[in-house]
Short mmCIF file of C-alpha atoms in Angstrom, two decimals:
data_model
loop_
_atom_site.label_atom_id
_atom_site.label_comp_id
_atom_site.label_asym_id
_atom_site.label_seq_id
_atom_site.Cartn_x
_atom_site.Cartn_y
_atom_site.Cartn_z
CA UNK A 1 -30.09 38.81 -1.99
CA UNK A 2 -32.19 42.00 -0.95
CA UNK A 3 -35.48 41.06 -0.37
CA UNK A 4 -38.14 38.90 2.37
CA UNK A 5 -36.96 36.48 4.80
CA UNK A 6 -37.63 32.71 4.87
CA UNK A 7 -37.47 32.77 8.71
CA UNK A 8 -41.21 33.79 9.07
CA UNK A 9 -43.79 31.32 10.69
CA UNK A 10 -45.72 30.31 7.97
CA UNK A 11 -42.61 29.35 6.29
CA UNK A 12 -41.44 27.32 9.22
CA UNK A 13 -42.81 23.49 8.10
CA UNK A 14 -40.70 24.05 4.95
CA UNK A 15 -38.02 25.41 6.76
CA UNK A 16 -37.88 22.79 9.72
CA UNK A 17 -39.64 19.52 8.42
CA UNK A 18 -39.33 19.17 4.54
CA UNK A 19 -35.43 20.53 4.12
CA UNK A 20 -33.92 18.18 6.87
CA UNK A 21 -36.24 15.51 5.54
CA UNK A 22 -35.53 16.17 1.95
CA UNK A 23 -30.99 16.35 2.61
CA UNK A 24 -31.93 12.59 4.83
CA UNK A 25 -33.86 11.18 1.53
CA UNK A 26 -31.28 12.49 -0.59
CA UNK A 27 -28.29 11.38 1.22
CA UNK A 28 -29.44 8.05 1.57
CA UNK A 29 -31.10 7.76 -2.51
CA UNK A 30 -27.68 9.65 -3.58
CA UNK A 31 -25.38 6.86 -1.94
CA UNK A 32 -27.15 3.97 -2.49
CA UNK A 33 -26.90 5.13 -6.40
CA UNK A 34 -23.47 5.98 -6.12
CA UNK A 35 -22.82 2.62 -4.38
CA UNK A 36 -24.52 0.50 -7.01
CA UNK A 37 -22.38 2.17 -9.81
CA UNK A 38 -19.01 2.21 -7.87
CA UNK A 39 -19.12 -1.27 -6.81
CA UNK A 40 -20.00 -2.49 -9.89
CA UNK A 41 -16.65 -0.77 -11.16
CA UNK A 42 -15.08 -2.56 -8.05
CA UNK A 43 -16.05 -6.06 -8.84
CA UNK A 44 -14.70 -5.72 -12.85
CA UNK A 45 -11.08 -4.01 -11.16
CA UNK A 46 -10.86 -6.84 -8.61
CA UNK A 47 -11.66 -9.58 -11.00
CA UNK A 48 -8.13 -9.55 -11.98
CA UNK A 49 -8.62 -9.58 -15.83
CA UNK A 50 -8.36 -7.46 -18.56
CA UNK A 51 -11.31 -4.55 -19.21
CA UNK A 52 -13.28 -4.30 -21.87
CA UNK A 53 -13.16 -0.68 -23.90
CA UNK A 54 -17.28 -0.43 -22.42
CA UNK A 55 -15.91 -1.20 -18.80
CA UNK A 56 -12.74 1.05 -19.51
CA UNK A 57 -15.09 3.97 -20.41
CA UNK A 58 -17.30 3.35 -17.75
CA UNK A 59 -14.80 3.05 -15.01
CA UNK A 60 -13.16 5.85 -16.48
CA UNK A 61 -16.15 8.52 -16.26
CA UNK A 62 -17.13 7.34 -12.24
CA UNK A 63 -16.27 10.60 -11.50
CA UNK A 64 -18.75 12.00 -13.42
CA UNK A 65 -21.14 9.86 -13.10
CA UNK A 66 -20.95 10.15 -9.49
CA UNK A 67 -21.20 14.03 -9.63
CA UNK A 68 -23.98 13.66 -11.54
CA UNK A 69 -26.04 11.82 -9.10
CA UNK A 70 -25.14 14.54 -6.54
CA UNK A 71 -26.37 17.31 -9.05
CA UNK A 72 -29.60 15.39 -9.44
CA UNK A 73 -29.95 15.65 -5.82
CA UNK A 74 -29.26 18.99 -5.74
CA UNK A 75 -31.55 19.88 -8.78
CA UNK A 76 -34.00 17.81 -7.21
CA UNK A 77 -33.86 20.04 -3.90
CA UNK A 78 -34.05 23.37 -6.34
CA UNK A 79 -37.17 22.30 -7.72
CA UNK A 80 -38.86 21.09 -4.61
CA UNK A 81 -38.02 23.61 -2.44
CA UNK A 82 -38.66 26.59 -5.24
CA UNK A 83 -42.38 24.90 -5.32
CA UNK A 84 -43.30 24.85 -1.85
CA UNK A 85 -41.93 28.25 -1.28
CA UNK A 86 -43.81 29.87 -4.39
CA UNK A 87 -46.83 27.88 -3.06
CA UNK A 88 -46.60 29.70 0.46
CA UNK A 89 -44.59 33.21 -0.20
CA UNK A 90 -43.84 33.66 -3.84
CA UNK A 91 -41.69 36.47 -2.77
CA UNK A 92 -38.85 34.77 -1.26
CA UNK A 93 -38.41 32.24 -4.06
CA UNK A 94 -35.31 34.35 -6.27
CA UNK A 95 -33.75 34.28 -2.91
CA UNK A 96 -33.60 30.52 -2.36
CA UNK A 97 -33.64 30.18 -6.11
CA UNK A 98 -30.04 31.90 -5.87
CA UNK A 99 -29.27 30.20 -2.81
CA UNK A 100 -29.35 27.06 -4.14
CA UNK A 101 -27.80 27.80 -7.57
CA UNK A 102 -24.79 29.09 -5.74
CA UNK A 103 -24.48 26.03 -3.13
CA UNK A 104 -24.93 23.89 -5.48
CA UNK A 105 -22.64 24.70 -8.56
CA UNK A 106 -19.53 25.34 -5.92
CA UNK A 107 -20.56 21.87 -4.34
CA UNK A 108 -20.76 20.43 -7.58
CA UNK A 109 -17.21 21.28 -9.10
CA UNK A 110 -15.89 20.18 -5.57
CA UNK A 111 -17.14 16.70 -5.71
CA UNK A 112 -15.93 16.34 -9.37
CA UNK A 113 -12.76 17.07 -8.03
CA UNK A 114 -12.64 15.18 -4.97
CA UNK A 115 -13.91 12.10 -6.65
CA UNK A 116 -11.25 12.31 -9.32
CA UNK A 117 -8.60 12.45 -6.55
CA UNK A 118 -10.44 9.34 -4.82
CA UNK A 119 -10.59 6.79 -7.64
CA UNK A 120 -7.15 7.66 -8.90
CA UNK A 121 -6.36 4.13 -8.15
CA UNK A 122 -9.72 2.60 -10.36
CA UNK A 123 -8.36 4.94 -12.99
CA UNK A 124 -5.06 3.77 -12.95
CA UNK A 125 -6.10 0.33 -13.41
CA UNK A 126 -8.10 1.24 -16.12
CA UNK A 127 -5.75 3.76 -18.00
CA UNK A 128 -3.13 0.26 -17.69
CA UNK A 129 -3.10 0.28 -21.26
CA UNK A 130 -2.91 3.75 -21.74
CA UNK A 131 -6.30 6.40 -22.39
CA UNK A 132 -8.85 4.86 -24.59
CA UNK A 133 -9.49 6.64 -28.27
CA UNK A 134 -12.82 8.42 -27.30
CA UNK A 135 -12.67 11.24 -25.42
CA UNK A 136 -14.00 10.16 -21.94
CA UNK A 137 -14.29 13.13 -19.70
CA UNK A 138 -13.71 17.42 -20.00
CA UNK A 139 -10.06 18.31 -21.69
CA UNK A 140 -7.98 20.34 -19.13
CA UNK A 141 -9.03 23.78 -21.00
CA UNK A 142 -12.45 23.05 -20.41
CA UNK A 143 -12.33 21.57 -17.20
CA UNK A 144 -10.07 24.90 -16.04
CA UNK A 145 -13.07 26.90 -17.09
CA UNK A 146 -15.88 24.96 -15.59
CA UNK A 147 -13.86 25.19 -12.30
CA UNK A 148 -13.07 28.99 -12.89
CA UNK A 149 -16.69 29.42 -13.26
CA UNK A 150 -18.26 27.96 -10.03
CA UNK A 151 -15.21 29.13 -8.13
CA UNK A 152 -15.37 33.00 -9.32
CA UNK A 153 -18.28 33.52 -11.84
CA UNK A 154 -21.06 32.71 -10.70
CA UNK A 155 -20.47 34.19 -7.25
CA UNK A 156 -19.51 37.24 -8.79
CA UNK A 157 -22.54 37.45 -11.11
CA UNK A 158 -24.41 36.60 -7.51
CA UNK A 159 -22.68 40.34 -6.27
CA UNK A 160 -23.67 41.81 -9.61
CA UNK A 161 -27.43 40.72 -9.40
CA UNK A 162 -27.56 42.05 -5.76
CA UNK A 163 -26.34 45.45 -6.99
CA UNK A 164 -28.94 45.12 -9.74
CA UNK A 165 -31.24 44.21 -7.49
CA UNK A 166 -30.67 46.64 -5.07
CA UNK A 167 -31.07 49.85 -7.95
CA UNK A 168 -34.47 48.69 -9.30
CA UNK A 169 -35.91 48.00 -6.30
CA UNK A 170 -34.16 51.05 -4.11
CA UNK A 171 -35.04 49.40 -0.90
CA UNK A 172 -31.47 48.49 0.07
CA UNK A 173 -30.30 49.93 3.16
CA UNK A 174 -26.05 50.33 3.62
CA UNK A 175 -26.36 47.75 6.28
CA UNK A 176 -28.10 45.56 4.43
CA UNK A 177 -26.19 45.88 1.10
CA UNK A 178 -23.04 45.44 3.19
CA UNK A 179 -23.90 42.25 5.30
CA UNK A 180 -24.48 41.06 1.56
CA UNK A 181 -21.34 42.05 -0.32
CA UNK A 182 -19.05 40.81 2.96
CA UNK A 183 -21.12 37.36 2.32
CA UNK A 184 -20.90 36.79 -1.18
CA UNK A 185 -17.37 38.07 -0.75
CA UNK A 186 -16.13 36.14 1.47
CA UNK A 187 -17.89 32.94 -0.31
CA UNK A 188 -16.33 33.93 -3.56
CA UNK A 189 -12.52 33.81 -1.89
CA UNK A 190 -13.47 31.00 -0.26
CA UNK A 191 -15.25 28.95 -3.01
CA UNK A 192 -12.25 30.22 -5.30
CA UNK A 193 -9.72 29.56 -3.62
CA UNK A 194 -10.66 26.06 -2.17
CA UNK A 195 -11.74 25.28 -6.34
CA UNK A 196 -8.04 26.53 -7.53
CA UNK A 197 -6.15 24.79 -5.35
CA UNK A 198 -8.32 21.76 -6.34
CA UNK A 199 -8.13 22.29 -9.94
CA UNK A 200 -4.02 23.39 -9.26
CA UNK A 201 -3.70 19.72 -8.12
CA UNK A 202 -5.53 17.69 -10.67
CA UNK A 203 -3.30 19.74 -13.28
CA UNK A 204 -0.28 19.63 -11.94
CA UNK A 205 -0.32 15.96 -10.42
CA UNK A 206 0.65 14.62 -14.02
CA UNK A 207 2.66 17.28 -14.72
CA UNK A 208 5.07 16.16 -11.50
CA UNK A 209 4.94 12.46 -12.28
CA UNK A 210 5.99 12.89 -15.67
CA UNK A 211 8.84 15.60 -14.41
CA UNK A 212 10.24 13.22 -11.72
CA UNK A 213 10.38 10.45 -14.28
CA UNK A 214 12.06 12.70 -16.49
CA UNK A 215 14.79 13.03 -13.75
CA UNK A 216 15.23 9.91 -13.85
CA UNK A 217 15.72 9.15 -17.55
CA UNK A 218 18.91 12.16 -17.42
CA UNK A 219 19.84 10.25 -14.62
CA UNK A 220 19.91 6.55 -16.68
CA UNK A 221 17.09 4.86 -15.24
CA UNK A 222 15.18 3.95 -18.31
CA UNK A 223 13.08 1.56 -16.66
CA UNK A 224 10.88 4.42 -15.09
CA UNK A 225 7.14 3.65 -15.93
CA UNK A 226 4.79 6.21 -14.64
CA UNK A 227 1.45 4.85 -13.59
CA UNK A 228 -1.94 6.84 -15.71
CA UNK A 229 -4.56 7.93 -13.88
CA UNK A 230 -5.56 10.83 -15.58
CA UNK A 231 -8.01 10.62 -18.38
CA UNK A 232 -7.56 13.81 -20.18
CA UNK A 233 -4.61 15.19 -22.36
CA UNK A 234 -2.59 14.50 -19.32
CA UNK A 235 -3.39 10.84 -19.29
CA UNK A 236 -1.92 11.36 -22.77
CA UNK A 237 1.40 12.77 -21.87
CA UNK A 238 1.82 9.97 -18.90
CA UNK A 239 1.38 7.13 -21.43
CA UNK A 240 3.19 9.31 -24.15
CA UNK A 241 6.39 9.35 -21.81
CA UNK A 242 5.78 5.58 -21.06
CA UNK A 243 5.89 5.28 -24.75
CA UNK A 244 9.01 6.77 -25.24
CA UNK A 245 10.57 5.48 -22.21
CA UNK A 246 9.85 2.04 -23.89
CA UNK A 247 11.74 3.23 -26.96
CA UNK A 248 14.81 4.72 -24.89
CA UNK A 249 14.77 0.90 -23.47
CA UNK A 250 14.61 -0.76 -27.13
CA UNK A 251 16.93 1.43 -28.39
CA UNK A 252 19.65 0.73 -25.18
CA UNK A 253 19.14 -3.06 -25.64
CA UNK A 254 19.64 -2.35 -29.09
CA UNK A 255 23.21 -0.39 -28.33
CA UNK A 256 24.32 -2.50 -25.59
CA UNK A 257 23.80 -5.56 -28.18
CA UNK A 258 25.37 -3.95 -30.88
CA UNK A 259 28.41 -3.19 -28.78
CA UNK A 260 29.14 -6.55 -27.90
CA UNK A 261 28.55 -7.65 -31.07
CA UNK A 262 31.21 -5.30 -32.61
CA UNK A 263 33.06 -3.74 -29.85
CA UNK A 264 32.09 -0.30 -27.90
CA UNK A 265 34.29 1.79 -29.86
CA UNK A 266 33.27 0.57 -33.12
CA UNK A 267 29.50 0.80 -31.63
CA UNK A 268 30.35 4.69 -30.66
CA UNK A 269 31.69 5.44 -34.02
CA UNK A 270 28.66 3.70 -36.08
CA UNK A 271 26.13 5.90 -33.58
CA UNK A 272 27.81 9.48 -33.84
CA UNK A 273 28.46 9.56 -37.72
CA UNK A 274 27.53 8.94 -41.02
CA UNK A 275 28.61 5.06 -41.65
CA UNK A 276 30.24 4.50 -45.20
CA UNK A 277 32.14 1.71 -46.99
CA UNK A 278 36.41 1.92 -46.83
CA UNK A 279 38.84 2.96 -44.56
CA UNK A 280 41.79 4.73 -43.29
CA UNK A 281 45.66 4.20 -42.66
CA UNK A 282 46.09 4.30 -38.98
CA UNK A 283 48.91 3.31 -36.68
CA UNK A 284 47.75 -0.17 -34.52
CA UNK A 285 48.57 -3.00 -32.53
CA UNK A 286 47.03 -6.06 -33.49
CA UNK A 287 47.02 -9.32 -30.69
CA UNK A 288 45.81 -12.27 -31.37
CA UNK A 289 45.10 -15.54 -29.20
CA UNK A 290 44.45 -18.81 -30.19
CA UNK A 291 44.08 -22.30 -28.28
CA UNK A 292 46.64 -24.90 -28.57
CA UNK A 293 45.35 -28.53 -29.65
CA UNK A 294 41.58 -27.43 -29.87
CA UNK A 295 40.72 -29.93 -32.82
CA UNK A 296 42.06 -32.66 -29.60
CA UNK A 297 39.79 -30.88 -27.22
CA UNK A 298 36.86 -30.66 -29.28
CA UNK A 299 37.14 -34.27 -29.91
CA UNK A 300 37.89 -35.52 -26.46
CA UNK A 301 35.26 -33.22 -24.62
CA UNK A 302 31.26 -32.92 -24.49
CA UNK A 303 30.32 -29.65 -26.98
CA UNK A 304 28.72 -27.97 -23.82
CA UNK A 305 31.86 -28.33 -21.84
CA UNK A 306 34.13 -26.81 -24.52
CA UNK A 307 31.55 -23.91 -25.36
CA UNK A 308 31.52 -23.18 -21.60
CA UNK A 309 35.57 -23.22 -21.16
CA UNK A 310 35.75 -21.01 -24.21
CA UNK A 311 33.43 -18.64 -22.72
CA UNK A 312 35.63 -18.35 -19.67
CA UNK A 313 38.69 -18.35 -22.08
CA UNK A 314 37.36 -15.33 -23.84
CA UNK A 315 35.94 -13.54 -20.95
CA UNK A 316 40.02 -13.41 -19.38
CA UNK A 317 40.98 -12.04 -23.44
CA UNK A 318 38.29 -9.06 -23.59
CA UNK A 319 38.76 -8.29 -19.79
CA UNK A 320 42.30 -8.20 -20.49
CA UNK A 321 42.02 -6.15 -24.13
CA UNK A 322 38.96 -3.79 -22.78
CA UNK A 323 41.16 -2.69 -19.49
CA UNK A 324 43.89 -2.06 -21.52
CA UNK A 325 42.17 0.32 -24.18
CA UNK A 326 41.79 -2.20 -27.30
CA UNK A 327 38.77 -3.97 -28.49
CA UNK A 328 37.91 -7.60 -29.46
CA UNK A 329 37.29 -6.79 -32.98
CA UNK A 330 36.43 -10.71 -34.14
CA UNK A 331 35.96 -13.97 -32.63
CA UNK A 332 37.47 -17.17 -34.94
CA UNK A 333 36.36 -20.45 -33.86
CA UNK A 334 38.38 -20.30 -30.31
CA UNK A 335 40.55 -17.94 -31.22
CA UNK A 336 40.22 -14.35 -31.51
CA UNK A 337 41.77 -11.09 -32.65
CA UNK A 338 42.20 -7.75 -30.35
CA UNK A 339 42.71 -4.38 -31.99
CA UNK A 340 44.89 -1.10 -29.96
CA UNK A 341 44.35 2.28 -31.78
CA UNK A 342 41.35 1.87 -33.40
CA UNK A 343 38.58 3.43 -34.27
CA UNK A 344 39.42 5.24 -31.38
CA UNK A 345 43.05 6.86 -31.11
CA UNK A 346 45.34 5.06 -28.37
CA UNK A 347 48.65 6.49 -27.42
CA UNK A 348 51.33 3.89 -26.92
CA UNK A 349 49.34 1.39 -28.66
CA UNK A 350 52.02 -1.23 -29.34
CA UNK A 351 52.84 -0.59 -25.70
CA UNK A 352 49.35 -1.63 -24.66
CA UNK A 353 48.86 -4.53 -26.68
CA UNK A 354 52.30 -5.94 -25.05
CA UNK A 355 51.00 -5.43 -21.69
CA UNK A 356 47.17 -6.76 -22.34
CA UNK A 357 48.94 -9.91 -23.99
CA UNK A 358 51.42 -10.26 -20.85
CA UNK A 359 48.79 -10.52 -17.93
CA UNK A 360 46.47 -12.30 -20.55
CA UNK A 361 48.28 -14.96 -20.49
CA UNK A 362 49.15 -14.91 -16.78
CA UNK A 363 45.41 -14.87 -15.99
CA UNK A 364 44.98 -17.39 -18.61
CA UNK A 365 47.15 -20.03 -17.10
CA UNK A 366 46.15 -19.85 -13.78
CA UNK A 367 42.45 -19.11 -14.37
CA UNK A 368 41.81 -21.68 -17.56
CA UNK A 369 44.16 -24.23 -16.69
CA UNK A 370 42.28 -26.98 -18.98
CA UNK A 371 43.24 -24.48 -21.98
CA UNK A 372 46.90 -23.42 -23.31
CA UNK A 373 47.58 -20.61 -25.86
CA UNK A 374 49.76 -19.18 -27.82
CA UNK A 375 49.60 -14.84 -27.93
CA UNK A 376 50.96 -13.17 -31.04
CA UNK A 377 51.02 -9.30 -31.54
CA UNK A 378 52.46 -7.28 -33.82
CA UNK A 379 52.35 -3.38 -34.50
CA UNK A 380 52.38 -0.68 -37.80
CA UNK A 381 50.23 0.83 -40.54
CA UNK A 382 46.99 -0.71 -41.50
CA UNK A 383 43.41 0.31 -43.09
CA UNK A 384 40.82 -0.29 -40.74
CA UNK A 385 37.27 0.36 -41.71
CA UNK A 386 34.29 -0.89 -42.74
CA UNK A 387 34.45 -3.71 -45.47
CA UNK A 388 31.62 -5.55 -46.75
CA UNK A 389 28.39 -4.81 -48.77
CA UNK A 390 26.55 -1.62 -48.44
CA UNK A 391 23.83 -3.95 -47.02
CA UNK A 392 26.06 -6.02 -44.67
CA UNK A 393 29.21 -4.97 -43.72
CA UNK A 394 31.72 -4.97 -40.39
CA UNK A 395 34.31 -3.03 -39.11
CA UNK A 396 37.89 -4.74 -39.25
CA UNK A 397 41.60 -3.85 -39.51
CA UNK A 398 43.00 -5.43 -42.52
CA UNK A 399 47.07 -4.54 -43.42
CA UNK A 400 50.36 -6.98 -42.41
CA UNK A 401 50.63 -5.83 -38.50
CA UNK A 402 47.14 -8.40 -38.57
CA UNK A 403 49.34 -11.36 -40.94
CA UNK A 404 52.00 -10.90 -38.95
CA UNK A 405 50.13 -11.48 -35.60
CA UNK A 406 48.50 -14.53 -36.82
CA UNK A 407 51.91 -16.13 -37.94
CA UNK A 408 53.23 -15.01 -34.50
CA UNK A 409 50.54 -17.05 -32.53
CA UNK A 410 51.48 -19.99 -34.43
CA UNK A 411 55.20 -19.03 -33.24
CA UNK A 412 54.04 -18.59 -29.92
CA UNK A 413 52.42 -21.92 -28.79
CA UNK A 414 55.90 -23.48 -29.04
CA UNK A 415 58.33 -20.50 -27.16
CA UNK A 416 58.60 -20.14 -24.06
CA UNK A 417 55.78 -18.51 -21.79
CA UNK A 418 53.66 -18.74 -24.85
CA UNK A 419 53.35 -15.22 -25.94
CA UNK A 420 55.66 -14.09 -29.41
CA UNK A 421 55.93 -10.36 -30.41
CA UNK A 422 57.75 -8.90 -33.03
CA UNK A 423 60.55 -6.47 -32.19
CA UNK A 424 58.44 -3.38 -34.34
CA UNK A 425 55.97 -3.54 -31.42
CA UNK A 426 58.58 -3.33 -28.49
CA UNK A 427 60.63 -0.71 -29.82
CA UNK A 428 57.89 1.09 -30.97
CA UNK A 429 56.55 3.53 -28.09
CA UNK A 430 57.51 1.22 -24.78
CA UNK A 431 59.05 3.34 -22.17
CA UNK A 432 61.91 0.94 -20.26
CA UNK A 433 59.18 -0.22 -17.31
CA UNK A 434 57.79 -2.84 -20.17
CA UNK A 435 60.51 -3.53 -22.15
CA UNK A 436 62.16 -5.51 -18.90
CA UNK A 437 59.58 -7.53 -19.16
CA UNK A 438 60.72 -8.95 -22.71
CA UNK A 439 63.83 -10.38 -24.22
CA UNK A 440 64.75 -11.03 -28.07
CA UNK A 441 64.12 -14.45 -29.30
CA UNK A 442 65.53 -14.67 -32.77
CA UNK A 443 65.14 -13.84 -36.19
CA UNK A 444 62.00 -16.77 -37.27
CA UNK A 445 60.56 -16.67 -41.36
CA UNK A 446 57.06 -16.88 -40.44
CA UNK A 447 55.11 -18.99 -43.01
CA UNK A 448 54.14 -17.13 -45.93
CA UNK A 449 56.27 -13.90 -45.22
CA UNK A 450 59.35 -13.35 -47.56
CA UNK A 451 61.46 -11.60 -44.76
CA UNK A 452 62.63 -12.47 -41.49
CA UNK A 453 60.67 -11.50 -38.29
CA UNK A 454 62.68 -10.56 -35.54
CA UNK A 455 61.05 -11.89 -32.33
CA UNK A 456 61.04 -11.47 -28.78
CA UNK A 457 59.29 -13.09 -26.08
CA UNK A 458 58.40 -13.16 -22.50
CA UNK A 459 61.43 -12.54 -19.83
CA UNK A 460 61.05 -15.96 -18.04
CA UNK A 461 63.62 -17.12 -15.33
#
């Protein structure tokens, strides 16, 4: 500012004694307080045990608290030094008075910042749970205004008291009133810039975690957690996307349980619309598989042994159903019943039922050779739709093609190669490249069916 010089020799003990001596004293006071407070927060994050909500709050607002201590210094300084100037040369005191005021409040907001980027890591450990209920430090509205403040304000009200300065007192030369403005100037751009890029950093830091976690999530990784360590409505949106990452998880255990309990078509179909009671007539293939002599097995064999043969058994019969474009729509004791053409549409269905049941029970006799079974499927209309109560209710295919496979299975356990389809399904939609595979049996009356079934089976040599 316009106006006397502290360089003058009665000035000089101030200038060359009591300001070094004062910044020693204060450096040392100033990190021997901040030590006391930050190791405190140390020892509760390295006791490896949960914070209270007082330690929480407390580790949470370090930042502060240490920029607090160094604006006690500085305040400190301000009055001491304002004192022993006004005591020597009253004149020069607006000058240092200003001096100070500007030092200090850039210094201030820089060492806010900088601490906040340092104890990230306390913060993180603190915000674990996600931010407490009380507000703990500035919101990012008011924080963006504090730092536009000591980064452009208050040196530009510095230029505008200079120039105010300068017309009462009309003592300003052009030299002098430009060495000024190029000072303040050039402390404003730097003091402003330096403070935005800050500020740009602790705002956007969040921002990017939460974005790149995001990415993630379109990409299927819903087990992206993104560590808090920012306390403001930030902190908020970090632990609002680990909420809801959570609930993307729940809600994918949930689906991926639901579609092995019911099958992933029937899954898809209960997800993408409006689930009522009833059915419709569709055009499937129904297979179904069931152990020979499992009342002798169960008898002859420990529980755990026939539960964990089964479980091989039926991981061959959905493998087999699932690459062929049907579902395993129930599972009966050890046997189990395979649906082709719905609730999704499958051209060919009969076709692909004949050639899931044919490598089924390839794999099945050389894979599960303490198991036989006999493979029945069938082909034609049937409703298939949700049945039940409007409380508790599954999806199943109910109409004769199912009957029909049943009786068939029986059938099959005593042909040949173990597998018994009815003629319907083979001439149904099978281009000549399956139907090689099969031969006509005979005409069998399946128990309780009034009509003959004409049968075919497997093509053995």
């Amino acid at each position: 500012m316009p106006g006397p010089s502290v360089f003058v020799r009665e000035l000089a003990w101030v200038n060359f004694i009591v300001v070094p001596a004062y910044l020693v004293i204060a450096s040392v006071i100033g990190t021997l307080w901040s030590l006391a407070h930050g190791l405190r927060v140390l020892d509760w994050i390295t006791a490896e045990r949960e914070l209270t909500e007082r330690e929480r709050l407390i580790t949470l607002r370090l930042p502060g608290v240490l920029t607090a201590i160094h604006g006690v210094m500085w305040l400190a300084g301000l009055v001491l030094f304002a004192t022993l100037y006004a005591v020597v040369k009253p004149a020069v005191v607006p000058n240092v008075a200003f001096s100070i005021v500007l030092s200090g409040t850039v210094t201030f907001a820089s060492s806010f910042l900088l601490s906040e980027f340092a104890l990230r890591p306390i913060a993180a450990h603190a915000l674990t749970e996600g931010p407490p209920q009380r507000r703990i430090t500035f919101g990012v509205g008011v924080r963006t205004v504090v730092f536009w403040a000591a980064g452009s304000a208050v040196p530009v009200a510095g230029l505008m008291l200079v120039a105010l300065t300068a017309l009462v007192r009309g003592e300003v030369s052009v030299g002098e009133m430009s060495i000024i403005v190029l000072a303040l100037g050039g402390v404003t751009l730097l003091a402003g810039f330096s403070l935005t890029v800050l500020s740009t950093r602790a705002t956007t830091a969040p921002i990017r975690t939460v974005y790149s976690a995001l990415s993630r999530v379109r990409q299927g990784d819903f087990e992206s957690k993104i560590v808090v360590f920012d306390g403001t409505e930030l902190g908020r949106l970090q632990a609002g996307f680990n909420d809801m990452a959570a609930g993307l998880r729940e809600r994918e255990r949930v689906k991926d349980l639901f579609g092995r309990h019911v099958g992933e078509d029937v899954a898809q179909v209960a997800m993408s619309q409006r689930v009522e009671l009833g059915g419709e007539l569709r055009e499937v293939a129904v297979l179904f598989v069931d152990v020979v002599g499992s009342t002798r097995i169960a008898a002859t064999r420990p529980p755990t042994e026939v539960v964990e043969v089964l479980n091989r058994f039926f991981a061959v019969v959905v493998d087999e159903v699932g690459a062929h474009g049907g579902f395993v729509n129930k599972f009966q004791g050890d046997a189990a019943l395979a649906i082709f053409g719905a609730p999704a549409e499958l051209p060919d269905a009969d076709c692909k039922a004949l050639q899931a049941a044919r490598k089924m029970i390839e794999r099945l006799e050389r894979e599960i050779p303490e198991f036989s079974a006999g493979i029945g499927v069938s082909a034609g209309s049937a409703v298939a739709g949700n049945v039940g109560a409007e409380s508790r209710f599954e999806y199943t295919v109910i109409g004769d093609p199912v009957n029909e496979a049943a009786r068939l299975t029986e059938l099959a356990k005593s042909v040949p190669g173990h597998v018994a389809v009815s003629m319907r399904a083979l001439e149904g939609s099978c281009d000549t490249a399956e139907r090689v595979h099969w031969r006509e049996y005979r005409q069998v009356k399946l128990r309780g069916r009034t009509e003959p079934t004409r049968v075919a089976v497997l093509a053995i040599d």
